[in-house]
Amino acid sequence: MRYISTRGEAPALGFEDVLLTGLATDGGLYVPESLPHFSLEEIRSWRGLPYAELAYKVMYPFVEDAIPADDFRKMLDETYSVFSHRAVAPLVQLDTNEWVMELFRGPTLAFKDFALQLLGRLLDYVLEKRNQHVVIMGATSGDTGSAAIEGCRRCEHVDIFILHPHQRVSEVQRRQMTTVQGDNIHNIAVKGNFDDCQRMVKESFGNQSFLGGKTQLAAVNSINWARIMAQIVYYFQASLALGGPDRSMAFSVPTGNFGDIFAGYLAKKMGLPISQLVIATNRNDILHRFMSGNKYEQHQLEHTLSPSMDIMVSSNFERLLFDLHGRDGAAVKALLENAAKGPVSIEDYRWKHARKLFDSDAVDDKTTCDTIRDVYEQNEYLLDPHTAIGVRAARNCRRDSAVPMITLGTAHPAKFPDAIAESGLSVKPQLPAHMADLFEREERYTVLDNNVSEVQGFIAKHWKNA
């Protein structure tokens, strides 16, 4: 399988090179030249498979040119054996035909573990084969950083530099990153917001001269295709658990960078019956404003109780725009260049095509807290603020009550005690046993100005072979 850029000018690459490259040389994001498609009969035959085996069935077509089947199966077995629930992604019922899929049973209590535990193993495999070293540079709005560090910290061929917005992630999220010890692990707190961190990462991938030609950058953000690939699987898992593919499913997805919901879009294109995808956002509602009114316009980023979604520039949205524009890279490039200058819209027929599948909602902090409280009082089930936004958006946007609605539960509530307290509940979510001493562990991180040259200089100085 070959991978092409959403901006149409970079060379097509194989899986190994896409894994290590991250952002394409023309500034675009890599997507498969074509997608595998599974028949209903084939999907039906996967019922009852363990999660790792289902992951093999869904993902192997994307990597088969690069990784032998037995090696990939071993990676998947190792990846999902560290999750705390044997189902890996268990479903919890909230109401009639309403479910939450718990995607926070991995080591860092967030859905990012599904992809980043695998990404670390993929990197180790490919870099060992090539006898190559890379520098991982990533931006996080809260959960990607800890999942990336946990997934890659044992990799012998990488140095890890994770940028997070200073004082704009929860204390648990910060400590999950900054208390992991290792000479190859570096946390940078940038005096800015997530979009500033993400912009620095993209600029650095576009010009890596600050590394002096001695190594290259690798991506852990969802600009890396391997992240998206791994997230497709749990849509199949949820559907198969609730009667799919013989009945259609609807999903509500808390999203800021559009990666997790784009994976659902791909699952549908690969043959899984999905009738609705709900984009669930907070006050940073650029995706909602586009999907509800065909206007893509950046506003000032706001700090909310759901910090992992405090994002205004949604990188993966470019991958959807690429499809909506008939895979015309030049059109996507022109659109995004205009979007950097002011509001843009797409042709009405393209927008209406997207609306056949997608709905959206924006949920403010008060409504988020109300939803946390209401669901707990009704079910004694505690939602984190991101999942609460997903549940509220699902209820507001649901098209058909006969179709199962599944909200992706993206994080453990113990990561966001302030939001739980603000909801008025007296219950205090407890960290699981393997994190019980988190607040006693020593932290290590460096605070830097919102300046790309300063950040690049820090990386150039501190990677192991500098």
Coordinates of C-alpha atoms in Angstrom, one line a residue:
M1 CA 0.0 0.0 0.0
R2 CA 1.2 3.5 -0.9
Y3 CA 0.4 6.7 1.0
I4 CA -0.1 10.1 -0.6
S5 CA -0.2 13.7 0.7
T6 CA -3.4 15.7 1.1
R7 CA -1.6 18.6 -0.7
G8 CA -0.7 16.5 -3.7
E9 CA 3.0 17.6 -4.2
A10 CA 5.0 15.2 -1.9
P11 CA 6.1 11.8 -3.2
A12 CA 4.0 8.7 -2.4
L13 CA 5.6 6.6 0.4
G14 CA 5.4 3.1 1.9
F15 CA 4.3 2.5 5.4
E16 CA 7.7 2.6 7.0
D17 CA 8.6 6.0 5.6
V18 CA 5.1 7.4 6.5
L19 CA 5.6 6.1 10.0
L20 CA 8.9 8.0 10.4
T21 CA 8.0 11.1 8.3
G22 CA 4.8 12.3 10.0
L23 CA 4.1 15.5 8.0
A24 CA 4.6 15.3 4.2
T25 CA 7.3 17.5 2.7
D26 CA 4.6 19.7 1.1
G27 CA 3.0 20.4 4.5
G28 CA 0.2 17.9 3.9
L29 CA -0.8 14.8 5.8
Y30 CA -0.4 11.3 4.5
V31 CA -3.5 9.1 3.7
P32 CA -3.7 5.7 2.0
E33 CA -3.8 5.8 -1.8
S34 CA -6.8 3.4 -1.4
L35 CA -8.6 1.9 1.5
P36 CA -9.3 -1.8 2.1
H37 CA -13.0 -2.7 2.0
F38 CA -14.6 -5.5 4.0
S39 CA -17.8 -7.2 3.1
L40 CA -20.6 -7.6 5.6
E41 CA -20.0 -11.3 5.6
E42 CA -16.3 -10.8 6.4
I43 CA -17.1 -8.3 9.2
R44 CA -19.7 -10.7 10.6
S45 CA -17.1 -13.5 10.8
W46 CA -15.1 -11.4 13.2
R47 CA -17.7 -11.6 16.0
G48 CA -16.2 -12.8 19.2
L49 CA -12.6 -12.2 18.3
P50 CA -10.3 -11.0 21.0
Y51 CA -9.4 -7.3 20.6
A52 CA -5.8 -7.9 19.4
E53 CA -7.0 -10.4 16.7
L54 CA -9.7 -8.0 15.5
A55 CA -7.0 -5.2 15.3
Y56 CA -5.0 -7.5 13.1
K57 CA -7.9 -8.1 10.7
V58 CA -8.6 -4.4 10.4
M59 CA -5.1 -3.0 10.3
Y60 CA -2.9 -5.6 8.5
P61 CA -3.8 -4.4 5.0
F62 CA -2.2 -1.0 5.9
V63 CA 1.2 -2.5 6.9
E64 CA 1.5 -5.8 5.0
D65 CA 4.1 -4.5 2.6
A66 CA 6.4 -3.6 5.6
I67 CA 5.8 -6.0 8.5
P68 CA 5.4 -9.8 8.4
A69 CA 2.1 -11.1 9.7
D70 CA 3.5 -12.9 12.7
D71 CA 5.6 -9.9 13.8
F72 CA 2.5 -7.6 13.6
R73 CA 0.4 -10.1 15.5
K74 CA 3.0 -10.2 18.3
M75 CA 3.1 -6.4 18.5
L76 CA -0.7 -6.2 18.8
D77 CA -0.8 -8.9 21.5
E78 CA 1.9 -7.0 23.5
T79 CA 0.1 -3.7 23.0
Y80 CA -3.3 -4.7 24.3
S81 CA -2.1 -7.1 27.0
V82 CA -1.2 -4.1 29.2
F83 CA -4.8 -2.8 29.3
S84 CA -6.6 -3.2 32.6
H85 CA -9.9 -4.7 31.2
R86 CA -9.9 -8.0 29.4
A87 CA -12.4 -6.6 26.8
V88 CA -9.8 -3.8 26.2
A89 CA -12.6 -1.4 25.2
P90 CA -15.7 -2.4 27.3
L91 CA -19.2 -0.9 26.7
V92 CA -21.3 0.5 29.5
Q93 CA -25.0 1.1 29.0
L94 CA -26.5 4.5 30.1
D95 CA -30.0 4.2 28.7
T96 CA -32.0 2.4 26.0
N97 CA -29.7 2.1 23.0
E98 CA -27.3 4.5 24.6
W99 CA -23.7 3.4 25.4
V100 CA -20.3 4.6 26.5
M101 CA -17.3 2.8 25.1
E102 CA -14.5 3.0 27.8
L103 CA -11.3 3.8 25.9
F104 CA -9.4 4.7 29.0
R105 CA -8.3 1.3 30.3
G106 CA -4.8 1.7 29.0
P107 CA -1.7 2.6 31.1
T108 CA -2.3 6.4 30.9
L109 CA -6.1 6.3 31.3
A110 CA -6.9 7.9 27.9
F111 CA -7.9 6.7 24.4
K112 CA -4.5 7.8 23.1
D113 CA -3.1 4.5 24.5
F114 CA -4.8 2.5 21.8
A115 CA -2.6 4.1 19.2
L116 CA 0.5 5.1 21.1
Q117 CA 1.2 1.8 22.8
L118 CA 1.3 0.4 19.3
L119 CA 3.2 3.3 17.8
G120 CA 6.1 2.8 20.2
R121 CA 6.4 -0.9 19.2
L122 CA 6.2 0.0 15.5
L123 CA 8.9 2.6 15.9
D124 CA 11.2 0.2 17.7
Y125 CA 10.7 -2.5 15.0
V126 CA 11.4 -0.2 12.1
L127 CA 14.3 1.7 13.7
E128 CA 16.0 -1.5 14.8
K129 CA 15.7 -2.9 11.3
R130 CA 17.1 0.3 9.8
N131 CA 19.7 0.9 12.6
Q132 CA 18.3 4.5 12.7
H133 CA 17.8 7.1 15.4
V134 CA 14.9 9.7 15.5
V135 CA 13.8 12.5 17.7
I136 CA 10.1 12.4 18.6
M137 CA 8.6 15.9 18.7
G138 CA 5.0 16.2 19.7
A139 CA 2.4 18.7 21.0
T140 CA -0.2 17.7 23.6
S141 CA -3.4 19.3 24.9
G142 CA -3.2 16.9 27.8
D143 CA -3.4 13.2 27.0
T144 CA -1.2 12.6 23.9
G145 CA 2.0 13.5 25.8
S146 CA 1.7 11.0 28.6
A147 CA 0.5 8.2 26.2
A148 CA 3.4 8.9 23.8
I149 CA 5.9 8.9 26.7
E150 CA 4.5 5.7 28.1
G151 CA 4.4 4.1 24.6
C152 CA 7.9 5.1 23.5
R153 CA 10.0 5.5 26.7
R154 CA 11.6 2.1 26.3
C155 CA 12.5 2.6 22.7
E156 CA 16.3 2.5 22.3
H157 CA 16.4 4.5 19.2
V158 CA 14.4 7.6 20.1
D159 CA 14.6 10.8 22.2
I160 CA 11.2 12.2 23.2
F161 CA 10.4 15.9 23.4
I162 CA 6.8 16.7 24.3
L163 CA 5.4 20.3 24.3
H164 CA 2.4 21.2 26.4
P165 CA 0.7 24.5 27.1
H166 CA 2.1 25.8 30.4
Q167 CA -0.6 25.8 33.2
R168 CA -3.3 24.7 30.7
V169 CA -3.5 21.0 31.3
S170 CA -4.9 19.3 34.4
E171 CA -2.4 18.5 37.2
V172 CA -2.9 14.8 36.7
Q173 CA -2.3 15.1 33.0
R174 CA 0.9 17.2 33.6
R175 CA 2.2 14.8 36.3
Q176 CA 1.6 11.8 34.1
M177 CA 4.1 13.3 31.7
T178 CA 6.6 15.0 33.9
T179 CA 7.1 12.2 36.5
V180 CA 8.4 9.6 34.0
Q181 CA 12.1 9.3 34.4
G182 CA 14.5 8.7 31.6
D183 CA 17.5 10.3 29.9
N184 CA 15.6 10.3 26.6
I185 CA 12.4 12.0 27.9
H186 CA 12.0 15.8 27.9
N187 CA 8.9 17.7 28.7
I188 CA 8.6 21.4 27.6
A189 CA 6.0 23.7 29.0
V190 CA 5.4 26.4 26.5
K191 CA 4.0 29.8 27.6
G192 CA 1.1 29.6 25.1
N193 CA -1.8 27.4 24.1
F194 CA -2.0 24.1 22.4
D195 CA -2.3 25.7 18.9
D196 CA 1.1 27.4 19.6
C197 CA 2.6 24.1 20.5
Q198 CA 1.1 22.4 17.4
R199 CA 2.3 25.2 15.2
M200 CA 5.9 24.8 16.5
V201 CA 5.8 21.1 15.7
K202 CA 4.6 21.7 12.2
E203 CA 7.2 24.4 11.6
S204 CA 9.9 22.1 12.9
F205 CA 8.9 19.2 10.6
G206 CA 8.9 21.6 7.7
N207 CA 12.5 22.7 8.4
Q208 CA 14.6 20.3 10.4
S209 CA 17.9 22.1 9.8
F210 CA 18.1 22.8 13.6
L211 CA 19.1 19.2 14.0
G212 CA 22.2 19.6 11.9
G213 CA 21.4 16.7 9.6
K214 CA 22.4 14.2 12.4
T215 CA 18.9 12.8 12.9
Q216 CA 15.3 13.4 11.9
L217 CA 12.0 14.2 13.6
A218 CA 9.2 11.6 14.0
A219 CA 5.6 12.4 14.9
V220 CA 3.4 11.1 17.6
N221 CA 0.6 13.5 17.1
S222 CA -2.4 12.3 15.0
I223 CA -0.7 13.8 12.0
N224 CA 1.1 10.4 12.0
W225 CA -1.0 8.0 10.0
A226 CA -0.3 5.1 12.4
R227 CA -2.3 6.9 15.1
I228 CA -5.4 7.1 12.9
M229 CA -5.0 3.5 11.7
A230 CA -5.1 2.1 15.3
Q231 CA -8.2 4.1 16.2
I232 CA -10.3 2.6 13.4
V233 CA -10.4 -0.7 15.2
Y234 CA -12.6 0.2 18.2
Y235 CA -15.4 1.3 15.9
F236 CA -15.6 -2.2 14.5
Q237 CA -15.3 -3.6 18.1
A238 CA -18.3 -1.5 19.3
S239 CA -20.4 -2.4 16.3
L240 CA -19.8 -6.2 16.5
A241 CA -20.6 -6.1 20.3
L242 CA -24.0 -4.5 19.6
G243 CA -25.3 -6.5 16.6
G244 CA -23.3 -5.1 13.8
P245 CA -22.8 -5.3 10.9
D246 CA -26.4 -6.4 10.6
R247 CA -27.6 -3.1 12.1
S248 CA -26.1 0.4 11.7
M249 CA -24.5 2.3 14.5
A250 CA -24.2 6.0 15.5
F251 CA -21.1 7.4 17.3
S252 CA -20.6 10.6 19.3
V253 CA -16.9 11.5 19.5
P254 CA -15.4 14.2 21.8
T255 CA -12.8 15.7 19.5
G256 CA -10.5 18.6 19.1
N257 CA -8.0 17.6 16.5
F258 CA -10.5 15.6 14.4
G259 CA -8.3 12.4 14.5
D260 CA -10.6 10.1 16.5
I261 CA -13.7 10.9 14.5
F262 CA -11.9 10.7 11.2
A263 CA -11.1 7.1 12.2
G264 CA -14.8 6.5 12.4
Y265 CA -15.3 8.0 9.0
L266 CA -12.7 5.6 7.6
A267 CA -14.4 2.7 9.3
K268 CA -17.5 3.5 7.4
K269 CA -15.6 3.8 4.1
M270 CA -14.1 0.4 4.9
G271 CA -17.5 -1.2 5.0
L272 CA -18.8 -0.8 8.6
P273 CA -22.4 0.3 8.6
I274 CA -22.4 3.7 10.4
S275 CA -25.4 6.0 10.0
Q276 CA -24.2 9.1 12.0
L277 CA -21.1 10.6 13.4
V278 CA -21.5 13.4 16.0
I279 CA -18.6 15.9 16.4
A280 CA -18.7 16.8 20.0
T281 CA -16.8 20.0 20.9
N282 CA -16.5 22.5 23.8
R283 CA -16.4 26.3 23.5
N284 CA -13.5 26.0 21.0
D285 CA -16.1 25.1 18.4
I286 CA -14.5 25.7 15.0
L287 CA -15.6 22.2 13.8
H288 CA -19.2 22.7 15.0
R289 CA -19.4 26.1 13.3
F290 CA -18.2 24.5 10.1
M291 CA -20.4 21.4 10.2
S292 CA -23.5 23.4 11.2
G293 CA -23.1 26.4 9.0
N294 CA -20.3 25.8 6.5
K295 CA -18.0 28.5 7.9
Y296 CA -14.5 27.6 8.9
E297 CA -13.1 30.5 11.0
Q298 CA -10.5 30.6 13.8
H299 CA -11.5 32.4 17.0
Q300 CA -9.5 33.1 20.1
L301 CA -8.7 29.9 21.9
E302 CA -10.4 29.6 25.3
H303 CA -9.4 27.6 28.4
T304 CA -12.1 25.1 29.5
L305 CA -12.8 22.3 31.9
S306 CA -12.1 19.9 28.9
P307 CA -8.6 20.9 28.1
S308 CA -7.8 18.1 25.7
M309 CA -10.3 19.7 23.3
D310 CA -8.9 23.3 23.7
I311 CA -7.8 23.3 20.1
M312 CA -8.7 25.7 17.3
V313 CA -6.6 24.4 14.4
S314 CA -7.8 20.8 13.9
S315 CA -5.0 19.2 11.9
N316 CA -6.8 16.0 10.8
F317 CA -9.7 18.0 9.4
E318 CA -7.5 18.4 6.4
R319 CA -7.8 14.7 5.7
L320 CA -11.6 15.0 5.5
L321 CA -11.3 18.1 3.3
F322 CA -9.1 16.1 0.9
D323 CA -11.9 13.5 0.4
L324 CA -14.6 16.2 0.2
H325 CA -12.6 17.8 -2.6
G326 CA -12.3 14.6 -4.6
R327 CA -8.7 14.1 -3.4
D328 CA -7.6 17.3 -5.2
G329 CA -4.5 18.3 -3.2
A330 CA -4.1 21.7 -4.9
A331 CA -7.7 22.7 -3.9
V332 CA -7.0 21.7 -0.3
K333 CA -3.8 23.6 -0.2
A334 CA -5.5 26.8 -1.6
L335 CA -8.4 26.4 0.9
L336 CA -6.1 26.1 3.9
E337 CA -3.9 29.0 2.8
N338 CA -7.1 31.1 2.6
A339 CA -8.3 29.8 6.0
A340 CA -5.1 31.2 7.6
K341 CA -6.1 34.7 6.5
G342 CA -9.8 34.6 7.4
P343 CA -13.1 32.7 7.3
V344 CA -13.6 30.2 4.4
S345 CA -16.5 28.0 3.2
I346 CA -16.6 25.1 0.8
E347 CA -19.0 24.6 -2.1
D348 CA -22.5 23.9 -0.9
Y349 CA -22.8 20.5 -2.5
R350 CA -19.6 19.3 -0.8
W351 CA -20.8 20.6 2.6
K352 CA -24.2 18.9 2.2
H353 CA -22.4 15.7 1.3
A354 CA -20.5 15.8 4.6
R355 CA -23.8 16.6 6.5
K356 CA -25.2 13.3 5.3
L357 CA -23.0 11.6 7.9
F358 CA -21.8 14.2 10.3
D359 CA -23.7 16.3 12.9
S360 CA -22.1 18.5 15.6
D361 CA -22.6 20.3 18.8
A362 CA -20.7 22.6 21.1
V363 CA -21.1 22.2 24.9
D364 CA -20.1 24.9 27.4
D365 CA -18.6 24.2 30.8
K366 CA -21.9 24.6 32.7
T367 CA -23.7 22.1 30.5
T368 CA -20.7 19.8 30.8
C369 CA -21.0 19.9 34.6
D370 CA -24.7 19.4 34.5
T371 CA -24.3 16.3 32.3
I372 CA -21.7 14.8 34.7
R373 CA -24.0 15.3 37.6
D374 CA -27.2 14.1 35.8
V375 CA -25.6 10.9 34.5
Y376 CA -24.1 10.1 37.9
E377 CA -27.4 10.7 39.7
Q378 CA -29.2 8.5 37.1
N379 CA -26.7 5.7 36.8
E380 CA -24.0 6.1 39.5
Y381 CA -21.6 6.3 36.6
L382 CA -19.0 9.0 36.5
L383 CA -18.0 10.7 33.3
D384 CA -14.9 12.8 32.6
P385 CA -15.7 16.3 31.1
H386 CA -14.8 15.2 27.6
T387 CA -17.0 12.1 27.6
A388 CA -19.7 14.2 29.2
I389 CA -19.6 16.6 26.2
G390 CA -19.9 13.5 24.0
V391 CA -22.9 12.2 25.8
R392 CA -24.6 15.6 25.7
A393 CA -23.9 16.1 22.0
A394 CA -25.2 12.6 21.3
R395 CA -28.5 13.4 23.0
N396 CA -28.9 16.7 21.3
C397 CA -28.0 15.5 17.8
R398 CA -29.4 11.9 17.7
R399 CA -31.3 11.2 14.5
D400 CA -32.9 7.8 15.2
S401 CA -33.5 6.3 18.7
A402 CA -33.7 2.8 17.2
V403 CA -30.0 3.0 16.2
P404 CA -27.5 2.3 19.0
M405 CA -25.7 5.6 20.0
I406 CA -22.2 5.0 21.3
T407 CA -20.2 7.8 22.9
L408 CA -16.5 7.3 22.9
G409 CA -15.3 7.6 26.5
T410 CA -12.0 9.2 26.0
A411 CA -10.5 9.6 29.5
H412 CA -10.8 8.4 33.1
P413 CA -12.6 10.9 35.4
A414 CA -9.8 10.8 37.9
K415 CA -7.7 12.9 35.4
F416 CA -10.1 15.8 35.9
P417 CA -11.1 16.2 39.6
D418 CA -11.7 19.9 39.2
A419 CA -14.5 19.3 36.7
I420 CA -16.0 16.6 38.9
A421 CA -16.0 19.0 41.9
E422 CA -17.5 21.8 39.8
S423 CA -20.4 19.6 38.9
G424 CA -21.4 19.6 42.5
L425 CA -20.8 15.9 43.2
S426 CA -19.2 14.9 46.5
V427 CA -17.7 11.8 44.9
K428 CA -14.0 11.9 44.3
P429 CA -12.7 9.8 41.5
Q430 CA -9.7 7.7 42.5
L431 CA -6.6 7.0 40.4
P432 CA -6.1 3.3 39.8
A433 CA -3.5 1.4 41.8
H434 CA -0.6 1.8 39.4
M435 CA -0.9 5.6 39.7
A436 CA -1.8 5.9 43.4
D437 CA 1.5 7.6 44.2
L438 CA 1.4 10.0 41.3
F439 CA 1.4 13.1 43.4
E440 CA 4.5 11.9 45.4
R441 CA 6.6 11.4 42.3
E442 CA 9.3 13.9 41.3
E443 CA 8.5 16.1 38.4
R444 CA 10.9 17.2 35.6
Y445 CA 10.0 19.7 33.0
T446 CA 11.4 22.9 31.4
V447 CA 9.3 26.1 30.9
L448 CA 10.1 28.0 27.7
D449 CA 8.8 31.1 26.0
N450 CA 6.3 30.8 23.1
N451 CA 9.2 31.0 20.6
V452 CA 10.0 28.3 18.1
S453 CA 13.7 29.1 17.9
E454 CA 14.0 28.7 21.7
V455 CA 12.3 25.4 21.6
Q456 CA 14.3 24.1 18.6
G457 CA 17.5 25.2 20.3
F458 CA 16.6 23.2 23.4
I459 CA 15.9 20.1 21.4
A460 CA 19.2 20.5 19.4
K461 CA 21.1 20.8 22.6
H462 CA 19.5 17.9 24.6
W463 CA 19.0 15.0 22.3
K464 CA 21.4 12.2 23.2
N465 CA 23.9 12.5 20.3
A466 CA 23.8 16.2 20.0

